[in-house]
CSV table of C-alpha atoms in Angstrom, one decimal:
chain,number,residue,atom,x,y,z
A,29,MET,CA,-3.0,-18.8,31.2
A,30,ALA,CA,-2.9,-22.0,29.2
A,31,LEU,CA,-6.2,-23.0,30.6
A,32,ILE,CA,-8.3,-19.9,29.8
A,33,ILE,CA,-9.4,-21.1,26.3
A,34,PRO,CA,-10.3,-24.6,27.4
A,35,VAL,CA,-12.2,-23.2,30.4
A,36,ILE,CA,-14.2,-20.8,28.3
A,37,PHE,CA,-14.9,-23.6,25.8
A,38,VAL,CA,-16.3,-25.8,28.6
A,39,ILE,CA,-18.4,-23.0,30.1
A,40,ILE,CA,-19.9,-22.3,26.7
A,41,ILE,CA,-20.8,-26.0,26.3
A,42,ILE,CA,-22.3,-26.1,29.8
A,43,VAL,CA,-24.4,-23.0,29.2
A,44,ALA,CA,-25.6,-24.3,25.8
A,45,VAL,CA,-26.6,-27.6,27.3
A,46,ALA,CA,-28.4,-25.9,30.1
A,47,LYS,CA,-30.3,-23.8,27.6
A,48,LYS,CA,-31.1,-26.9,25.6
A,49,VAL,CA,-29.2,-25.8,22.5
A,50,ASN,CA,-27.9,-28.4,20.1
A,51,VAL,CA,-24.2,-27.6,20.4
A,52,PHE,CA,-23.0,-29.6,17.4
A,53,SER,CA,-25.6,-28.2,14.9
A,54,SER,CA,-24.9,-24.7,16.2
A,55,PHE,CA,-21.2,-25.2,15.7
A,56,CYS,CA,-21.7,-26.6,12.2
A,57,ALA,CA,-24.0,-23.7,11.2
A,58,GLY,CA,-21.4,-21.2,12.5
A,59,ALA,CA,-18.6,-22.9,10.7
A,60,GLU,CA,-20.6,-22.9,7.5
A,61,GLU,CA,-21.3,-19.2,7.8
A,62,GLY,CA,-17.6,-18.6,8.6
A,63,MET,CA,-16.5,-20.5,5.5
A,64,LYS,CA,-18.9,-18.5,3.3
A,65,PHE,CA,-17.5,-15.3,4.8
A,66,ALA,CA,-13.9,-16.4,4.2
A,67,LEU,CA,-14.7,-17.2,0.6
A,68,SER,CA,-16.3,-13.8,0.1
A,69,LEU,CA,-13.1,-12.2,1.3
A,70,LEU,CA,-10.8,-13.9,-1.2
A,71,PRO,CA,-11.5,-11.5,-4.1
A,72,LEU,CA,-11.0,-8.5,-1.9
A,73,LEU,CA,-7.8,-9.8,-0.4
A,74,ALA,CA,-6.5,-10.8,-3.8
A,75,CYS,CA,-7.1,-7.2,-5.0
A,76,VAL,CA,-5.3,-5.7,-1.9
A,77,PHE,CA,-2.3,-8.0,-2.4
A,78,MET,CA,-2.2,-7.3,-6.2
A,79,MET,CA,-2.3,-3.5,-5.6
A,80,CYS,CA,0.5,-3.8,-3.0
A,81,ASN,CA,2.7,-5.6,-5.6
A,82,LEU,CA,1.8,-3.1,-8.3
A,83,PHE,CA,2.6,-0.2,-6.0
A,84,GLU,CA,6.1,-1.6,-5.5
A,85,ILE,CA,6.8,-2.9,-9.0
A,86,SER,CA,5.6,0.1,-10.8
A,87,GLY,CA,8.0,2.4,-9.1
A,88,ILE,CA,5.2,4.5,-7.5
A,89,SER,CA,6.5,3.5,-4.0
A,90,ALA,CA,10.1,4.7,-4.8
A,91,ALA,CA,8.8,7.9,-6.4
A,92,LEU,CA,6.6,8.7,-3.4
A,93,THR,CA,9.4,7.9,-1.0
A,94,LYS,CA,11.7,10.3,-2.8
A,95,ALA,CA,9.0,13.0,-3.1
A,96,LEU,CA,7.9,12.8,0.6
A,97,SER,CA,11.4,12.5,2.1
A,98,PRO,CA,11.8,16.2,2.7
A,99,VAL,CA,8.4,16.5,4.3
A,100,THR,CA,8.8,13.5,6.5
A,101,GLY,CA,12.3,14.6,7.4
A,102,ALA,CA,10.9,17.9,8.6
A,103,LEU,CA,8.4,16.0,10.8
A,104,GLY,CA,11.2,14.0,12.4
A,105,ILE,CA,10.7,10.8,10.4
A,106,PRO,CA,14.0,9.5,9.1
A,107,GLU,CA,14.1,9.3,5.3
A,108,GLU,CA,14.9,5.6,5.5
A,109,LEU,CA,11.5,5.0,7.0
A,110,THR,CA,9.3,6.8,4.4
A,111,LYS,CA,8.9,3.6,2.5
A,112,LEU,CA,7.8,1.7,5.6
A,113,MET,CA,5.3,4.5,6.4
A,114,LEU,CA,3.8,4.2,2.9
A,115,ILE,CA,3.7,0.4,2.8
A,116,LYS,CA,2.3,-0.2,6.3
A,117,PRO,CA,-1.4,0.8,5.5
A,118,PHE,CA,-1.4,-1.6,2.6
A,119,SER,CA,0.5,-4.7,3.6
A,120,GLY,CA,1.5,-6.2,7.0
A,121,SER,CA,3.8,-8.7,5.5
A,122,GLY,CA,5.4,-6.2,3.2
A,123,SER,CA,6.0,-3.8,6.1
A,124,LEU,CA,7.4,-6.6,8.2
A,125,THR,CA,9.9,-7.4,5.4
A,126,LEU,CA,10.9,-3.7,5.3
A,127,LEU,CA,11.2,-3.7,9.1
A,128,THR,CA,13.4,-6.8,9.0
A,129,GLU,CA,15.7,-5.2,6.4
A,130,ILE,CA,15.9,-2.0,8.5
A,131,LEU,CA,16.8,-4.0,11.6
A,132,GLU,CA,19.5,-5.9,9.7
A,133,LYS,CA,21.0,-2.8,8.1
A,134,TYR,CA,21.0,-0.4,11.1
A,135,GLY,CA,21.1,-2.8,14.1
A,136,SER,CA,18.3,-3.3,16.6
A,137,ASP,CA,19.3,-0.5,19.0
A,138,SER,CA,19.7,2.4,16.5
A,139,TYR,CA,17.4,5.4,16.4
A,140,ILE,CA,16.1,4.4,13.0
A,141,SER,CA,15.4,0.8,14.1
A,142,ARG,CA,13.5,2.0,17.2
A,143,CYS,CA,11.4,4.4,15.0
A,144,ALA,CA,10.8,1.6,12.5
A,145,CYS,CA,9.6,-0.8,15.3
A,146,THR,CA,7.2,1.8,16.7
A,147,ILE,CA,5.9,2.8,13.3
A,148,TYR,CA,5.3,-0.9,12.6
A,149,ALA,CA,3.5,-1.4,15.9
A,150,SER,CA,1.6,1.9,16.1
A,151,SER,CA,-0.8,1.4,13.2
A,152,GLU,CA,-2.8,-1.2,11.4
A,153,THR,CA,-2.9,-2.4,7.8
A,154,VAL,CA,-5.7,-0.1,6.9
A,155,PHE,CA,-6.8,-1.4,3.5
A,156,TYR,CA,-6.7,-5.0,4.6
A,157,VAL,CA,-8.9,-4.2,7.6
A,158,PHE,CA,-11.3,-2.2,5.5
A,159,ALA,CA,-11.5,-5.1,3.0
A,160,VAL,CA,-12.4,-7.5,5.9
A,161,TYR,CA,-14.9,-5.2,7.6
A,162,PHE,CA,-16.7,-4.2,4.4
A,163,ALA,CA,-16.7,-7.7,2.7
A,164,LYS,CA,-20.0,-8.6,4.2
A,165,SER,CA,-21.5,-5.3,3.3
A,166,ARG,CA,-22.5,-4.7,-0.3
A,167,ARG,CA,-22.0,-1.0,-0.2
A,168,ARG,CA,-18.8,0.9,-0.7
A,169,PRO,CA,-16.7,1.7,2.4
A,170,PRO,CA,-17.3,5.3,3.5
A,171,ALA,CA,-14.5,7.8,2.7
A,172,LEU,CA,-14.6,9.6,6.0
A,173,PRO,CA,-13.6,6.7,8.2
A,174,LEU,CA,-10.9,5.8,5.7
A,175,ALA,CA,-9.5,9.3,5.9
A,176,ILE,CA,-9.6,9.3,9.7
A,177,VAL,CA,-7.8,6.0,9.9
A,178,LEU,CA,-5.1,7.1,7.4
A,179,LEU,CA,-4.7,10.4,9.3
A,180,SER,CA,-4.4,8.6,12.6
A,181,ALA,CA,-1.8,6.2,11.1
A,182,PHE,CA,0.2,9.2,9.9
A,183,LEU,CA,0.0,10.9,13.3
A,184,SER,CA,1.0,7.7,15.1
A,185,THR,CA,4.1,7.6,12.9
A,186,VAL,CA,5.0,11.2,13.6
A,187,ILE,CA,4.4,10.8,17.4
A,188,SER,CA,6.2,7.4,17.6
A,189,CYS,CA,9.4,9.0,16.0
A,190,LEU,CA,9.1,11.9,18.3
A,191,LEU,CA,8.9,9.6,21.3
A,192,CYS,CA,11.9,7.6,20.1
A,193,ARG,CA,14.0,10.8,20.1
A,194,PHE,CA,13.5,11.0,23.9
A,195,MET,CA,14.0,7.3,24.6
């Protein structure tokens, strides 16, 4: 397995040389384009990170957690995981911190911890991914794909907690 990347790298160079492509200049052009793209992402990522912090600091996160607890509890999601469910679409590092706190508080083999791990693993940081995907595009991200992704993240949370009941 350790040789897969070097072998692919050598194959690409051999194919490029066979097609008479200047490998170094192509690499430099790709690296330049990659750097431009990375720089265009910075304002979007700063916005996502700032919004995550404001969500937590403003108390909106705590208020939503308290308001949604009865609904999520009825769906089989433990109340302690509502905050994780709310943070996950916004911040991978924030949700990882919450996951770590849950594991430390409840132990790694508890029902709540198993649910937290499956919630963490069953969905993506939606707004971060949207920021990356639509950074190159100058138009606004469409609302329908965002709604579908958020709905699928919610459903994956419900299903993962349901599966943990039977495990």
